[in-house]
mmCIF file of C-alpha atoms and ligand atoms in Angstrom:
data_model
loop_
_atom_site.group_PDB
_atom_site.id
_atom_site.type_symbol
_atom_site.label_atom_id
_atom_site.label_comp_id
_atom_site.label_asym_id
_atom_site.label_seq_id
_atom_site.Cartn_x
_atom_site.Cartn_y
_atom_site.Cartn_z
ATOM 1 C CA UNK D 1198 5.835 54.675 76.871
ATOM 2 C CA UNK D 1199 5.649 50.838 77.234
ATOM 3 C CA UNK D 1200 5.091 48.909 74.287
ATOM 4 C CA UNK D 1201 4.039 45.193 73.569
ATOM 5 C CA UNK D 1202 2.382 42.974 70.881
ATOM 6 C CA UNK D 1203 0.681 39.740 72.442
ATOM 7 C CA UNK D 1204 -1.471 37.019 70.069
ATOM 8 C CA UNK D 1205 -5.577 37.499 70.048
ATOM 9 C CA UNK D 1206 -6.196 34.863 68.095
ATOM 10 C CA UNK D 1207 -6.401 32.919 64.503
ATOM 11 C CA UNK D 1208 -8.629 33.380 62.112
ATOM 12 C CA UNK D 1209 -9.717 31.800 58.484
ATOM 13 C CA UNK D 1210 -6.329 31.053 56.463
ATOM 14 C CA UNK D 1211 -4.105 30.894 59.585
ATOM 15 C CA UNK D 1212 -3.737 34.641 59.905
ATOM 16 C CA UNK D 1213 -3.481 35.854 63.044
ATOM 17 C CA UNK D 1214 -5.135 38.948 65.359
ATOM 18 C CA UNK D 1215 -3.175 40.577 67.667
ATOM 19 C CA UNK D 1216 -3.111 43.075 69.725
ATOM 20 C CA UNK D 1217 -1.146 46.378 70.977
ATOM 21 C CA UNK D 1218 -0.812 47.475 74.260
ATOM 22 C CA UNK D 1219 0.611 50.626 75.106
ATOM 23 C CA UNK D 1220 1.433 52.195 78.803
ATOM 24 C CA UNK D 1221 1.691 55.750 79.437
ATOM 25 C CA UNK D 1222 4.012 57.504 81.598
ATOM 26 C CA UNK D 1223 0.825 59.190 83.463
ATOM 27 C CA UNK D 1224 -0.900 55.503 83.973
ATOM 28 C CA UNK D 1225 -3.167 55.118 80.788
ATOM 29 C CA UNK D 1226 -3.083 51.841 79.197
ATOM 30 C CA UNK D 1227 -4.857 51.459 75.938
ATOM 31 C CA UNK D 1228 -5.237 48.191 73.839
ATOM 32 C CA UNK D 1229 -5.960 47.774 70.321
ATOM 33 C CA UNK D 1230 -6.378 45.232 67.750
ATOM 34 C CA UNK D 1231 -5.809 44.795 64.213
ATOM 35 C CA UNK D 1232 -9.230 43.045 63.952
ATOM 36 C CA UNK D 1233 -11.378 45.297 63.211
ATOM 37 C CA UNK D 1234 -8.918 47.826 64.143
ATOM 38 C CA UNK D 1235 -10.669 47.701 67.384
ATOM 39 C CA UNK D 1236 -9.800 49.625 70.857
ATOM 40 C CA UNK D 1237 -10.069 46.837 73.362
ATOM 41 C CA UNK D 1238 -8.718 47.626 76.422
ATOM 42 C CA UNK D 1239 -8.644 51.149 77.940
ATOM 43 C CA UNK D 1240 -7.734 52.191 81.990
ATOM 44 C CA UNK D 1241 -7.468 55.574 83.411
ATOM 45 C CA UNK D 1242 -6.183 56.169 87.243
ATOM 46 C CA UNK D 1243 -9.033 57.685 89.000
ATOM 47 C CA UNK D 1244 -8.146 60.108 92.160
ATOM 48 C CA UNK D 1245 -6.524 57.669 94.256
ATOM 49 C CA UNK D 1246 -4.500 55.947 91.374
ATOM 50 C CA UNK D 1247 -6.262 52.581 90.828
ATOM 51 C CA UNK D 1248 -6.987 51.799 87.210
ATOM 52 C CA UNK D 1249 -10.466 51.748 85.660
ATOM 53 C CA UNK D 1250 -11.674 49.913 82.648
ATOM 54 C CA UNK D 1251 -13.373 52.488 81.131
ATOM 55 C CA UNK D 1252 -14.993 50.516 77.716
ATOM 56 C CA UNK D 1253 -16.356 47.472 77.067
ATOM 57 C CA UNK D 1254 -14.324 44.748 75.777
ATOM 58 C CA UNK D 1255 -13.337 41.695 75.670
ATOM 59 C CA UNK D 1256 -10.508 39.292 76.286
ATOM 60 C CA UNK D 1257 -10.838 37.004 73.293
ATOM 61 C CA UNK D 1258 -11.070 37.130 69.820
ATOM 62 C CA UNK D 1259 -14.324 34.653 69.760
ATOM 63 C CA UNK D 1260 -16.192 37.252 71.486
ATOM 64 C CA UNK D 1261 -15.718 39.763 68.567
ATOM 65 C CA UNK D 1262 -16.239 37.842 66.413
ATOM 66 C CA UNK D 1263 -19.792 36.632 68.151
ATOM 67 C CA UNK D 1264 -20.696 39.984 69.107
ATOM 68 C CA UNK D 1265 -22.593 41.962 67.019
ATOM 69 C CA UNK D 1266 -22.221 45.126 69.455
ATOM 70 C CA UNK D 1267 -19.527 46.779 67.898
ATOM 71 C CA UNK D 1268 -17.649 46.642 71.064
ATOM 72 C CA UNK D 1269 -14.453 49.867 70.355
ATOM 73 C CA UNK D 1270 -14.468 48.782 66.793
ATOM 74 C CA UNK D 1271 -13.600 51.165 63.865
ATOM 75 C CA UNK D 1272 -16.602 51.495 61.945
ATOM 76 C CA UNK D 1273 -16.668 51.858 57.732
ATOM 77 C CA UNK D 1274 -17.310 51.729 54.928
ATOM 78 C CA UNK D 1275 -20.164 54.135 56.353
ATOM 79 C CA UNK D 1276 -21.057 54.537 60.118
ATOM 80 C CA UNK D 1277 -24.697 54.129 61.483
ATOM 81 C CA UNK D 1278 -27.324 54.138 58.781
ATOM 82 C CA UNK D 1279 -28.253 54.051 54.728
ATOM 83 C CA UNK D 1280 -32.077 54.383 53.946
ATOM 84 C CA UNK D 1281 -32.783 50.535 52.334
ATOM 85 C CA UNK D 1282 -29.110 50.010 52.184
ATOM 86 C CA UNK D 1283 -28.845 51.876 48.372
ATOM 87 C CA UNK D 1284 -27.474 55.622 47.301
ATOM 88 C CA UNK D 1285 -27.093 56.854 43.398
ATOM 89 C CA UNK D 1286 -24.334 58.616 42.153
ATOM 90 C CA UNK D 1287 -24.182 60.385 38.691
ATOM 91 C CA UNK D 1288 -27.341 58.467 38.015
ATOM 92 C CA UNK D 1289 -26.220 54.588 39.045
ATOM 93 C CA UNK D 1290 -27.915 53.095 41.744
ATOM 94 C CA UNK D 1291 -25.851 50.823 44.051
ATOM 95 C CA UNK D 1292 -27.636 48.223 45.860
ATOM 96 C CA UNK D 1293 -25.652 48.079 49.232
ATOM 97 C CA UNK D 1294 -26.054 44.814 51.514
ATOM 98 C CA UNK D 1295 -28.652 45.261 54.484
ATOM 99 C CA UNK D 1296 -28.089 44.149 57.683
ATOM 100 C CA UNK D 1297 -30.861 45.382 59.355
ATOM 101 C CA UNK D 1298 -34.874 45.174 57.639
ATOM 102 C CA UNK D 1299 -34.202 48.550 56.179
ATOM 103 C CA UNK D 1300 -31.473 49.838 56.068
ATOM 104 C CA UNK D 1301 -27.696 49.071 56.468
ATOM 105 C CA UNK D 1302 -25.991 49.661 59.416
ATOM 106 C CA UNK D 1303 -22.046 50.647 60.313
ATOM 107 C CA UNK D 1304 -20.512 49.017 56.867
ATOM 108 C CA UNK D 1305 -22.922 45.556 57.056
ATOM 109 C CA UNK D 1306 -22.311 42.484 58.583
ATOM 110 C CA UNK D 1307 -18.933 41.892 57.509
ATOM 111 C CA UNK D 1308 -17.816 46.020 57.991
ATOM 112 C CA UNK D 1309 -14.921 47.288 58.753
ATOM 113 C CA UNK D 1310 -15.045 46.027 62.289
ATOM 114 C CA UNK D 1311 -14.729 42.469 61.439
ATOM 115 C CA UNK D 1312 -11.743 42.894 58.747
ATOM 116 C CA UNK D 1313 -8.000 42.114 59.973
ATOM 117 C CA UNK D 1314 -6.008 45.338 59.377
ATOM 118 C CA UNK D 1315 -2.152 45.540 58.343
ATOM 119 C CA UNK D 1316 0.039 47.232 61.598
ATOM 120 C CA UNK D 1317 2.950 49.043 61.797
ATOM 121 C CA UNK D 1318 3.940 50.143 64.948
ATOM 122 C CA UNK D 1319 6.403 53.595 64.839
ATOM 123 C CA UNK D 1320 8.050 54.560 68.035
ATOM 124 C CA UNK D 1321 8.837 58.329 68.137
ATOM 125 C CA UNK D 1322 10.103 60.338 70.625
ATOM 126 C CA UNK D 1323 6.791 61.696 71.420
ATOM 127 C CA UNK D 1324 4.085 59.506 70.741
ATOM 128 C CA UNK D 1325 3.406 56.055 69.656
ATOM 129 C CA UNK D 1326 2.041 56.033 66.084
ATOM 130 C CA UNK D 1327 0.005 52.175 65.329
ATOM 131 C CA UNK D 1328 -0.940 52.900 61.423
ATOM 132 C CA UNK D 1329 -3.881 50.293 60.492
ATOM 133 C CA UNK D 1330 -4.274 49.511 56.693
ATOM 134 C CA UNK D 1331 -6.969 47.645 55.073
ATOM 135 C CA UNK D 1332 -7.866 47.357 51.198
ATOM 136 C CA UNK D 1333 -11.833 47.483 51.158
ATOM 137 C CA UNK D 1334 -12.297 45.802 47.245
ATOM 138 C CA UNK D 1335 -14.942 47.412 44.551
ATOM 139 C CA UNK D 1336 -18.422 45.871 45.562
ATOM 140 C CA UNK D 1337 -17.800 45.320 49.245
ATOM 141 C CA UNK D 1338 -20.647 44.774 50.651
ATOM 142 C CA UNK D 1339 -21.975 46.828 47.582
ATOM 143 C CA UNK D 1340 -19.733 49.996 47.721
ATOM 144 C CA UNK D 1341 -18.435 51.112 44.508
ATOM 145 C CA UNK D 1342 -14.721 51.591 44.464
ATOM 146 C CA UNK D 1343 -11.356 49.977 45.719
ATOM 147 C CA UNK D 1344 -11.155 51.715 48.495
ATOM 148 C CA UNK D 1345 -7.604 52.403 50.409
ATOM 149 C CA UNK D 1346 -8.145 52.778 54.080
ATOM 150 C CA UNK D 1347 -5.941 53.785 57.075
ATOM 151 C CA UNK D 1348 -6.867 54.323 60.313
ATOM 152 C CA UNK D 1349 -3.779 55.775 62.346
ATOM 153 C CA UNK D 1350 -3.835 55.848 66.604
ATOM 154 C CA UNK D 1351 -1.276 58.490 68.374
ATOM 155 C CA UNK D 1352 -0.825 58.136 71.735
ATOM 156 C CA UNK D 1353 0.655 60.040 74.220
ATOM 157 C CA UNK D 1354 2.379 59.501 77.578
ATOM 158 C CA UNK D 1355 -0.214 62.445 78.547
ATOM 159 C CA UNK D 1356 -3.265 59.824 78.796
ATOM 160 C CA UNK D 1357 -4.324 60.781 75.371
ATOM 161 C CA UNK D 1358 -4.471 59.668 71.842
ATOM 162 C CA UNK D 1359 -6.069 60.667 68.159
ATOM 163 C CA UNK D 1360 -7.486 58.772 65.517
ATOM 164 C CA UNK D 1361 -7.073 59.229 61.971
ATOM 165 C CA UNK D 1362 -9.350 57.989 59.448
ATOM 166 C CA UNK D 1363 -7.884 58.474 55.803
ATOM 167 C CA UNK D 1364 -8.867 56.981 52.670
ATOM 168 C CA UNK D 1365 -8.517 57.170 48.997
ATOM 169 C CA UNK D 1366 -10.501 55.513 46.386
ATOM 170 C CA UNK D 1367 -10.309 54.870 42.496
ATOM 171 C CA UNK D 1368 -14.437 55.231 41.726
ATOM 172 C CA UNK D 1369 -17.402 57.414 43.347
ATOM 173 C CA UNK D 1370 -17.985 56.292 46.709
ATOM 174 C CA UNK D 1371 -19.594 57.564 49.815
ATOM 175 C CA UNK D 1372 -17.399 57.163 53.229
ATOM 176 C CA UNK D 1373 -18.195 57.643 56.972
ATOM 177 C CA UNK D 1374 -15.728 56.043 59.384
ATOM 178 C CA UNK D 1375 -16.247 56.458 63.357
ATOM 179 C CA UNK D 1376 -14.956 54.202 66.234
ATOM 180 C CA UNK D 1377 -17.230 52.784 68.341
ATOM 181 C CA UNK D 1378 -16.220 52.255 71.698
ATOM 182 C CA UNK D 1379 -18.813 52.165 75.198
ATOM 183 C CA UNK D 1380 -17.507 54.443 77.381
ATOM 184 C CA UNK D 1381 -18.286 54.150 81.496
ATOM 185 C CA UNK D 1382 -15.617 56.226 83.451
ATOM 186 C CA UNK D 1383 -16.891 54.191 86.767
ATOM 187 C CA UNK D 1384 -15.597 50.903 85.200
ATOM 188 C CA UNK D 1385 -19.266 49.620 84.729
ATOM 189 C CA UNK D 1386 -19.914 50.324 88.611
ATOM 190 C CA UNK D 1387 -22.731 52.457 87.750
ATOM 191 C CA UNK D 1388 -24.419 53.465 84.709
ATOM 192 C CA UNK D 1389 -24.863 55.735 81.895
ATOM 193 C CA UNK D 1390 -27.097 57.675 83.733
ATOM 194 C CA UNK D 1391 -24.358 58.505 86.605
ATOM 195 C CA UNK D 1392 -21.888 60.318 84.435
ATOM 196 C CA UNK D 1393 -21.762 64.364 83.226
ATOM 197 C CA UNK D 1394 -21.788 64.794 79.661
ATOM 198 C CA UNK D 1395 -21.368 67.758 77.596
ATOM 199 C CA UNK D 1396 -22.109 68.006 73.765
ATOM 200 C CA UNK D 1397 -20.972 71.263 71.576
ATOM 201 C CA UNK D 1398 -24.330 71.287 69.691
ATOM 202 C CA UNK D 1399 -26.788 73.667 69.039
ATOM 203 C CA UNK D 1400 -29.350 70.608 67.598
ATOM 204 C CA UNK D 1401 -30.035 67.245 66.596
ATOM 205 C CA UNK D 1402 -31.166 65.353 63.770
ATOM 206 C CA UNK D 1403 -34.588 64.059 63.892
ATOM 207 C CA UNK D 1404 -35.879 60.540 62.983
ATOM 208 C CA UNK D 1405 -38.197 58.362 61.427
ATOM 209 C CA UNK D 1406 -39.221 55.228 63.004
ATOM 210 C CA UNK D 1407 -36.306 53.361 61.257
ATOM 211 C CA UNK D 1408 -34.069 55.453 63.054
ATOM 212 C CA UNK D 1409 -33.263 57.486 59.840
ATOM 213 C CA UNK D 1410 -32.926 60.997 59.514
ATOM 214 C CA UNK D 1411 -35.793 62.744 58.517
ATOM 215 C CA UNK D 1412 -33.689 65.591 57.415
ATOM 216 C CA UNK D 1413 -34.663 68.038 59.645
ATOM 217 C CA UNK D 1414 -32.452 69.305 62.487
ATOM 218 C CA UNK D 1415 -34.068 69.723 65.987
ATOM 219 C CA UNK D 1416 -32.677 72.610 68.079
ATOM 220 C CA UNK D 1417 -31.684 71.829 71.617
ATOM 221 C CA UNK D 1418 -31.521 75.106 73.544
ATOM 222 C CA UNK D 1419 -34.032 75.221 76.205
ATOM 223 C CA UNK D 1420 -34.951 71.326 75.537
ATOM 224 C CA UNK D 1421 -33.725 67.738 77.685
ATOM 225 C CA UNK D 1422 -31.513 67.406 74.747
ATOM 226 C CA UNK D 1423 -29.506 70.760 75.642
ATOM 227 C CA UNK D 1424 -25.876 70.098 76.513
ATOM 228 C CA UNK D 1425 -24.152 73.179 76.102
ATOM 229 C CA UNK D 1426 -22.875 72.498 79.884
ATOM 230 C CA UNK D 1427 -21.886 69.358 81.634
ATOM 231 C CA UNK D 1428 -25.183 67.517 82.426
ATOM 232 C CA UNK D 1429 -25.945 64.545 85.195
ATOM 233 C CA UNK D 1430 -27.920 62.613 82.681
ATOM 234 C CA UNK D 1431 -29.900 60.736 85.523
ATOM 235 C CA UNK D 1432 -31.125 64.363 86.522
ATOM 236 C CA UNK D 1433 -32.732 64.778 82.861
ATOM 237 C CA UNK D 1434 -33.751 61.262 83.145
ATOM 238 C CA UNK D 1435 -31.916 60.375 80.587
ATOM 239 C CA UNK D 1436 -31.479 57.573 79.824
ATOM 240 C CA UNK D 1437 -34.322 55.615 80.938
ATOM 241 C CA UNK D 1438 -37.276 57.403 79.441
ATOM 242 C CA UNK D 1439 -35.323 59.427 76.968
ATOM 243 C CA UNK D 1440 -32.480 57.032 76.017
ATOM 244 C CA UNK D 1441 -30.085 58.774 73.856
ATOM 245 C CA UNK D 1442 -29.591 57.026 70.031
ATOM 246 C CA UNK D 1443 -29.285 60.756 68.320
ATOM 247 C CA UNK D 1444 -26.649 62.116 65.690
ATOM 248 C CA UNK D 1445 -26.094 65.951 67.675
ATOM 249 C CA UNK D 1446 -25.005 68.458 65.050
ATOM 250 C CA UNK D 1447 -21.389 69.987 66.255
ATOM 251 C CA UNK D 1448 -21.290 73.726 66.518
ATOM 252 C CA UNK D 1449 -18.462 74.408 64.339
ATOM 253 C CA UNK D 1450 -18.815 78.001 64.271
ATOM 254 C CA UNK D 1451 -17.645 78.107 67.936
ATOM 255 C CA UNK D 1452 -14.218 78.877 67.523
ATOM 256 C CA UNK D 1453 -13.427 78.892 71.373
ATOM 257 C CA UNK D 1454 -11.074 75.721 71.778
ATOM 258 C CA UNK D 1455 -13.964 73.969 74.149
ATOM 259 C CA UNK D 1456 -13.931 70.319 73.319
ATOM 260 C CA UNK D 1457 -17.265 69.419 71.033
ATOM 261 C CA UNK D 1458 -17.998 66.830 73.976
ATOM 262 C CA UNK D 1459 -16.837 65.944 77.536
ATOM 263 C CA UNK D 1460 -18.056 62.596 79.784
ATOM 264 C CA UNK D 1461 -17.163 62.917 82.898
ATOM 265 C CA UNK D 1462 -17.604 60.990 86.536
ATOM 266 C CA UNK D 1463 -17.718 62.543 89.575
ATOM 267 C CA UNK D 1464 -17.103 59.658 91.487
ATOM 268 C CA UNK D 1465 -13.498 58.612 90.241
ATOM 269 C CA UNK D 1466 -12.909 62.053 88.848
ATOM 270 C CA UNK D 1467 -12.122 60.748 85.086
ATOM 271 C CA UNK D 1468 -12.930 63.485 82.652
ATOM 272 C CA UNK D 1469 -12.844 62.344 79.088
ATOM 273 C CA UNK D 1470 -12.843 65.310 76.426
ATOM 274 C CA UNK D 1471 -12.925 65.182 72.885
ATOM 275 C CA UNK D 1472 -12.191 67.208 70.169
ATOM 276 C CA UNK D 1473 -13.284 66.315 66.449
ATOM 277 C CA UNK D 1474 -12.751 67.866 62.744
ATOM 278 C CA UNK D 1475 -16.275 65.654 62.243
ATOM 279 C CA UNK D 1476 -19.669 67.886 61.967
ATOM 280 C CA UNK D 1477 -21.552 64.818 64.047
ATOM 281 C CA UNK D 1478 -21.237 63.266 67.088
ATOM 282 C CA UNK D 1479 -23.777 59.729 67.365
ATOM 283 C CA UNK D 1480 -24.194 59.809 70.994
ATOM 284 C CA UNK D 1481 -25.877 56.563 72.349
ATOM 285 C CA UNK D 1482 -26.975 55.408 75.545
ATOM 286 C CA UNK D 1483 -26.610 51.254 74.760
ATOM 287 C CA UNK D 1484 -29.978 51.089 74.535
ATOM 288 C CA UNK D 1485 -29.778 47.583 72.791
ATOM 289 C CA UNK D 1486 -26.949 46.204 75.476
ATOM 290 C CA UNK D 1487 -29.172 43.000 76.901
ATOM 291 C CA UNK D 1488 -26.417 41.652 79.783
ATOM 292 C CA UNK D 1489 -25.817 38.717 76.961
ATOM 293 C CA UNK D 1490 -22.377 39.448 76.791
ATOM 294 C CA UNK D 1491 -19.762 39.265 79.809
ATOM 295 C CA UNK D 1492 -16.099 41.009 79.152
ATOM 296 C CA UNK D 1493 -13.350 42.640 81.155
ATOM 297 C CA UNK D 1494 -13.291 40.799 84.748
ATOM 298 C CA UNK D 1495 -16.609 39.176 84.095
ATOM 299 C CA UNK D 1496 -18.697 42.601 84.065
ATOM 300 C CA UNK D 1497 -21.542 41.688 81.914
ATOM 301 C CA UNK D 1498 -22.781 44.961 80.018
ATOM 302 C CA UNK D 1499 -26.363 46.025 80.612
ATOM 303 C CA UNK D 1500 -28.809 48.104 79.030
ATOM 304 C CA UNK D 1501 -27.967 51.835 79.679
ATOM 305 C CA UNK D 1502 -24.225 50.385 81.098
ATOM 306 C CA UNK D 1503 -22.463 52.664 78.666
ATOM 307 C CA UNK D 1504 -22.094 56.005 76.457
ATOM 308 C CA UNK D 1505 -20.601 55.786 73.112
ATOM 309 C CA UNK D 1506 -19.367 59.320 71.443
ATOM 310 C CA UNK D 1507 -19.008 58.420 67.628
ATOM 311 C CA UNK D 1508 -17.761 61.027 65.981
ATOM 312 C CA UNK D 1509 -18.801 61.245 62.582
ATOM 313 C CA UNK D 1510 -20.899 62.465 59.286
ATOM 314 C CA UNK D 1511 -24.340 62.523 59.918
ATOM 315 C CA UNK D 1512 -26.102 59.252 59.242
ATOM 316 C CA UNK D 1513 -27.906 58.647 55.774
ATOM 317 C CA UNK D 1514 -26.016 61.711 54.025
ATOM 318 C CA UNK D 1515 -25.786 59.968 50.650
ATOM 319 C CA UNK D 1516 -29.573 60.063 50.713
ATOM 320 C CA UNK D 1517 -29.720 63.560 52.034
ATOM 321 C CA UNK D 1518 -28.433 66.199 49.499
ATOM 322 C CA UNK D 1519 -29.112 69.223 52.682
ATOM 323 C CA UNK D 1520 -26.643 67.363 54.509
ATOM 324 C CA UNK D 1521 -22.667 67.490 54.482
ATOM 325 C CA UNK D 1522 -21.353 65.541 51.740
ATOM 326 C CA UNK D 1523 -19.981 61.994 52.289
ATOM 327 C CA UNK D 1524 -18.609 61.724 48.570
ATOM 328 C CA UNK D 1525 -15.480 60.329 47.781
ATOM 329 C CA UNK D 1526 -14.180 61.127 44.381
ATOM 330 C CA UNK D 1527 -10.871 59.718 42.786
ATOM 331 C CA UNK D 1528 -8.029 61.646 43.537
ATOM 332 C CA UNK D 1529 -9.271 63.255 46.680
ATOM 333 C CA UNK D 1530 -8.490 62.463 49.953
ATOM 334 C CA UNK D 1531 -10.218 61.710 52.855
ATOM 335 C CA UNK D 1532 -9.051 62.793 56.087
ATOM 336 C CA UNK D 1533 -11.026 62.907 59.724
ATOM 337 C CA UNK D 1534 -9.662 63.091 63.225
ATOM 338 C CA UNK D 1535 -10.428 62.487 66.304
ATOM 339 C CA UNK D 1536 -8.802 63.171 69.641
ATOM 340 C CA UNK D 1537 -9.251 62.180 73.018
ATOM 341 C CA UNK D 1538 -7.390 63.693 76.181
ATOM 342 C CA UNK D 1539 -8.246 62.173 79.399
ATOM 343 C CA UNK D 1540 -7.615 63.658 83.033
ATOM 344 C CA UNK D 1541 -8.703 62.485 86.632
ATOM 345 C CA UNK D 1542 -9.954 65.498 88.891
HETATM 346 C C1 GAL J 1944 -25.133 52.832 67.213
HETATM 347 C C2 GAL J 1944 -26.483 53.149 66.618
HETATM 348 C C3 GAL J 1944 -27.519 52.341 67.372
HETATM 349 C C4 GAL J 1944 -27.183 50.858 67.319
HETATM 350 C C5 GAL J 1944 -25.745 50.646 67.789
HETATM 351 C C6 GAL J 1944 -25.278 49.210 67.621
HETATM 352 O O1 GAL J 1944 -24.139 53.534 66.522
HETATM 353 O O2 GAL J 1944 -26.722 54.532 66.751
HETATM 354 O O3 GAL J 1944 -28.810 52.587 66.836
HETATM 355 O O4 GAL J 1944 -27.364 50.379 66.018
HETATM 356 O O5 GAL J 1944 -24.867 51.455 67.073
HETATM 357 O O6 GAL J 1944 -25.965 48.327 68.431
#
């Protein structure tokens, strides 16, 4: 595997982004930043060999940080959303910051995604390993607890990596880390609705009309939202008049090694599958991509122009005692991963 570091950019204080670009042996080429710990580049050959840009991204550092899309950034303290931006534990109620009317969404304004992460780069003879550190300090953005964070990519000359989210705190805290990256294996030549997906889920979690989770799970068998087997999304109309914005509840009783989700395009043949120790998976259909923002060789991304897969606990959980727990207690760790194995057919 090819290796090399190149500058992004400066921010406050004269530190400086940058980011790491790593070439497979079998032609994928994935790019990631220590700002925001963010994937910003990633090709796959399709059948005859070309590379495709398969997310959205961009080539500067200005347009992270005047995008407010998430664009393959790691997401924390807590992915998607917290009912009025506030959770108790053992009787204390913390007052989170809100970044939306409501609620607060993906970590607030100033999440994860926008922080500038410590690298180290570890060259093995099988894999790459980029290890991403950031210390999140007690009260940011209203979370109790120093919290330790690491979020570790492996990638192999096999066009396929894994993400590791780890994290240890020193006070009662709620976590939820995801990576949020737009996926469109046809390199933005055709939208959402053109690819195949797949999602290991026997249900979904329904919502209130601040996109919260009522607590109730909706089963999918039988229904548009059933994707036990690959689906062409424009055949279930999705996703114009059922645009996809859902948390899908993994089947983790399966124990057949299927992947818990697969995108696919029939027209370049790129298959991506993923495999997750998470019990969620957020899938959304960019319903709020407006064309305002133009990346990668001037494609500017629509509405509809892209899946993202976010693996992840399901949203609101500190507010939802029926729900997997999202607690983070001192001397515990916190471990999720992540893996993503791509192949052109
Ligand atoms: C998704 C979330 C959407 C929207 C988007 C960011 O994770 O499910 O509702 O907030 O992030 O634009």
């Amino acid at each position: 595997m090819k290796t090399f570091e190149s500058c992004f950019g400066k921010l406050a204080y004269e530190s400086m982004a940058h980011v790491f670009h790593f070439k497979c042996e079998q032609g994928m080429e994935l790019s990631i930043s220590n700002y925001g710990a963010t994937i910003t580049a990633l090709r796959i050959p399709d059948r005859e060999g070309k590379l495709i840009d398969i997310v959205a991204g961009f080539d500067n550092l200005k347009d992270y940080q005047n995008s407010d899309f998430y664009f393959g950034a790691s997401i924390g303290r807590y992915a998607n959303r917290i009912a009025n931006g506030s959770f108790t534990i053992d009787g204390k109620t913390y007052q989170l910051e809100k970044n939306e009317k409501r609620t607060q969404l993906h970590g607030g304004e100033d999440g994860f995604h926008r922080k500038l992460w410590d690298a180290t780069l570890f060259k093995n003879p099988d894999n790459t390993i980029l290890k991403l550190q950031y210390l999140s300090p007690d009260q940011e953005a209203g979370f109790p607890g120093n919290l330790k964070a690491t979020i570790t990519f492996t990638i192999w000359d096999t066009n396929s990596f894994a993400i590791d989210y780890e994290a240890e705190t020193d006070q009662a805290t709620h976590v939820n880390f995801s990576n949020h990256s737009y996926f469109n294996l046809s390199g933005f030549t055709e939208d959402a609705g053109s690819h195949e997906l797949a999602v290991d889920a026997f249900g979904y979690l329904e919502l209130n009309s601040n996109q919260l989770p009522t607590g109730k799970m909706i089963e999918t068998p039988g229904t548009v939202f059933d994707f036990y087997k690959l689906t062409l999304l424009s055949e279930r109309n999705i996703p114009n008049n059922y645009p996809l914005d859902y948390c899908f509840v993994i089947d983790k009783t399966d124990s057949s090694k299927d992947p818990d989700a697969i995108l696919y395009h029939p027209k370049t043949g790129i298959k991506l599958r993923i495999f997750t120790t998470q019990p969620g998976i957020q899938v959304y259909s960019s319903n709020f991509l407006d064309g305002s923002m133009t990346g990668h060789q001037g494609v500017s991304y629509q509405k509809h122009s892209a899946i993202c897969l976010e693996t992840q606990h399901f949203p609101d959980s500190p507010n939802q005692p029926e729900f997997p727990s999202t607690l983070l207690l001192p001397g515990e760790k916190y471990h999720q991963q992540t893996r993503y194995f791509f192949e052109t057919n």
